[in-house]
PDB file of C-alpha atoms in Angstrom:
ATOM      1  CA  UNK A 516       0.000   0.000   0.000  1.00 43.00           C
ATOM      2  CA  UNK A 517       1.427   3.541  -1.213  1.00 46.00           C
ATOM      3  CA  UNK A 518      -0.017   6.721  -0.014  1.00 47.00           C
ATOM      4  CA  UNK A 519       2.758   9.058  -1.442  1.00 48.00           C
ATOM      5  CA  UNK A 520       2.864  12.627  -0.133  1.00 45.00           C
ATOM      6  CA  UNK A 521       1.444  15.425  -2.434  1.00 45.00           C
ATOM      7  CA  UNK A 522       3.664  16.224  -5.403  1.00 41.00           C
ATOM      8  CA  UNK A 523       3.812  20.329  -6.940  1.00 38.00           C
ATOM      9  CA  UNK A 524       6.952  20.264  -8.799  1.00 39.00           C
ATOM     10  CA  UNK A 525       8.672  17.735 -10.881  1.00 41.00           C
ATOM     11  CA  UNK A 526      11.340  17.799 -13.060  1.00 42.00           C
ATOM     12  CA  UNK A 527      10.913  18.009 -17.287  1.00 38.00           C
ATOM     13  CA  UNK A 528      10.324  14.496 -18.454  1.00 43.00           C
ATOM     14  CA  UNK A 529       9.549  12.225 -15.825  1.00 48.00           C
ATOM     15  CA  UNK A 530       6.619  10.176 -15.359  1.00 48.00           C
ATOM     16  CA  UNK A 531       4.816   9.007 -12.666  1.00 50.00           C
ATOM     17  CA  UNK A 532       2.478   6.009 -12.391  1.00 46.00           C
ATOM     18  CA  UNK A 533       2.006   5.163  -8.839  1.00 46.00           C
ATOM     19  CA  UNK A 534      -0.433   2.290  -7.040  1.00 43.00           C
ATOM     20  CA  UNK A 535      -2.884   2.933  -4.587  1.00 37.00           C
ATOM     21  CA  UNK A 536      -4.503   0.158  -2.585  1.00 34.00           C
ATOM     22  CA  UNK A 537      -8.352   0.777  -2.407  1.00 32.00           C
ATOM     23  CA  UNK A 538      -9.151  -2.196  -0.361  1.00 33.00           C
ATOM     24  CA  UNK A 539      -7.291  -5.459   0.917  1.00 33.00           C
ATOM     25  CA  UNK A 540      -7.943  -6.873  -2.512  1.00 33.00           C
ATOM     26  CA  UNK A 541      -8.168  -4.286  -5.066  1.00 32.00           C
ATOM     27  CA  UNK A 542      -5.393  -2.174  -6.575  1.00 32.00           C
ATOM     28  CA  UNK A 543      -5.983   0.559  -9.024  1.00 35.00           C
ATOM     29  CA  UNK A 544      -3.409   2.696 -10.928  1.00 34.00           C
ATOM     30  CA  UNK A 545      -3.697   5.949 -10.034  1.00 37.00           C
ATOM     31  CA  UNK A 546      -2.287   8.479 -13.214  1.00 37.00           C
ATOM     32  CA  UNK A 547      -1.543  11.749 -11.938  1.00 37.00           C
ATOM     33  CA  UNK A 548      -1.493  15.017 -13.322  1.00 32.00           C
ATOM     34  CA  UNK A 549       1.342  17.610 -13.822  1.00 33.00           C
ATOM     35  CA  UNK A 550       0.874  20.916 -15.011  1.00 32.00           C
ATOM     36  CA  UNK A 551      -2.244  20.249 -16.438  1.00 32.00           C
ATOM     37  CA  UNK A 552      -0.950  16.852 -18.435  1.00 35.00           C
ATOM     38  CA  UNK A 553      -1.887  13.484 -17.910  1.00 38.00           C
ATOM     39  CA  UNK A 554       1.506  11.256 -16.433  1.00 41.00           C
ATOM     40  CA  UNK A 555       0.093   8.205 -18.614  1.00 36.00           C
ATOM     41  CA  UNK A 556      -2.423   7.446 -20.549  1.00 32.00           C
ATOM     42  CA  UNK A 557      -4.189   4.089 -18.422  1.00 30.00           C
ATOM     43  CA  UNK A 558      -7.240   2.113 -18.911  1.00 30.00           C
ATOM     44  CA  UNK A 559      -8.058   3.289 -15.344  1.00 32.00           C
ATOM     45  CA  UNK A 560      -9.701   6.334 -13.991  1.00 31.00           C
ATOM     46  CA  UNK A 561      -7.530   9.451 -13.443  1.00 35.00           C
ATOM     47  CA  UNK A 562      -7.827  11.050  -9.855  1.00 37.00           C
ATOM     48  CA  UNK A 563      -7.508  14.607  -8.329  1.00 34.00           C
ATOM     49  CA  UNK A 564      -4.518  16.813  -8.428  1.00 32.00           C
ATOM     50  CA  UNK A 565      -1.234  17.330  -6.550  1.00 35.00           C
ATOM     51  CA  UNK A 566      -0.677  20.134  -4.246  1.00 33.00           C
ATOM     52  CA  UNK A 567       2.674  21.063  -2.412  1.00 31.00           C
ATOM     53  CA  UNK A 568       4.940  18.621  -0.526  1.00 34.00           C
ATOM     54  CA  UNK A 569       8.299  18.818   1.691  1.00 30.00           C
ATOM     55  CA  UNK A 570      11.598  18.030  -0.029  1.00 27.00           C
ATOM     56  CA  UNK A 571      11.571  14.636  -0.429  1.00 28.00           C
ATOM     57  CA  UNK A 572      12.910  11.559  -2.780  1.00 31.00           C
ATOM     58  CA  UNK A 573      11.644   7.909  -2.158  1.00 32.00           C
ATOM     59  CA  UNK A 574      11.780   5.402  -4.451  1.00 36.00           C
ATOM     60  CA  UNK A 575       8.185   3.138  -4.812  1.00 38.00           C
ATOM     61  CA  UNK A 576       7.100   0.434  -6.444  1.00 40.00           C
ATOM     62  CA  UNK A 577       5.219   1.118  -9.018  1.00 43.00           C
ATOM     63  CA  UNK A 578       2.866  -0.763 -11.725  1.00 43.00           C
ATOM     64  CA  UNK A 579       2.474   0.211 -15.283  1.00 46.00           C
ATOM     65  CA  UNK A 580       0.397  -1.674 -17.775  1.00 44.00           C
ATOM     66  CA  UNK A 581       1.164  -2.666 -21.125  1.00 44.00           C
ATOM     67  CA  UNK A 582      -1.514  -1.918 -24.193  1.00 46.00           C
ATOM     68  CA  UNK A 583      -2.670  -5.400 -23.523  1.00 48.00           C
ATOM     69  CA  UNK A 584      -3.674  -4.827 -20.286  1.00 46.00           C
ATOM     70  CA  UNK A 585      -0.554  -7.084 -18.740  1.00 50.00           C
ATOM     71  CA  UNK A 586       1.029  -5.251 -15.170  1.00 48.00           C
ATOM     72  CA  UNK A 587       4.359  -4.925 -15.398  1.00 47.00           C
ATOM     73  CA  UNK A 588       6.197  -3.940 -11.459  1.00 43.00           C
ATOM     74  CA  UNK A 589       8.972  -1.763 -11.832  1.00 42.00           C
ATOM     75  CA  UNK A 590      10.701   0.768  -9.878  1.00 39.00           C
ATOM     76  CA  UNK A 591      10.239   4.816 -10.421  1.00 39.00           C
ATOM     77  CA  UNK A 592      12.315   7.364  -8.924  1.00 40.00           C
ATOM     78  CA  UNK A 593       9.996  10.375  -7.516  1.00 42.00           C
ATOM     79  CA  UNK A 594      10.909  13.647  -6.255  1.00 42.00           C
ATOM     80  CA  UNK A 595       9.569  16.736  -4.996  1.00 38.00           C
ATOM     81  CA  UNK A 596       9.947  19.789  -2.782  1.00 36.00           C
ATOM     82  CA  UNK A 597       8.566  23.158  -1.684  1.00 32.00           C
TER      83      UNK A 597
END
């Protein structure tokens, strides 16, 4: 289970997919949005925006899936700050 803190700047480029557990059986991926652009486009719902965060990096493991629909676990460097 992932509850990253809120992200307001990142740097030119990256992308950020990052898992949220809903329930004890259900995971959904959760495509963010960064200056008004998507992260990714998913076959899953987009949610909310990102407000402002302390200076931070963590690295979390992430899920991306494929056009097929297959989840592929990787891991995705995030950072933010003030």
């Amino acid at each position: 289970e992932v509850t990253p803190p809120a992200i307001k700047y990142v740097y030119a480029d990256e992308i950020f997919v990052i898992p949220i557990k809903l329930t004890n059986h259900t995971r959904r991926l959760v495509s963010y949005y960064f200056f008004g652009h998507p992260s990714f486009v998913l076959p899953t719902p987009r949610f909310g925006f990102i407000n402002s965060a302390e200076t931070v990096e963590v690295r979390l493991e992430t899920i991306r899936y494929d056009a097929d629909g297959a989840g592929r676990s990787e891991k995705l460097h995030l950072r933010w700050r003030d």
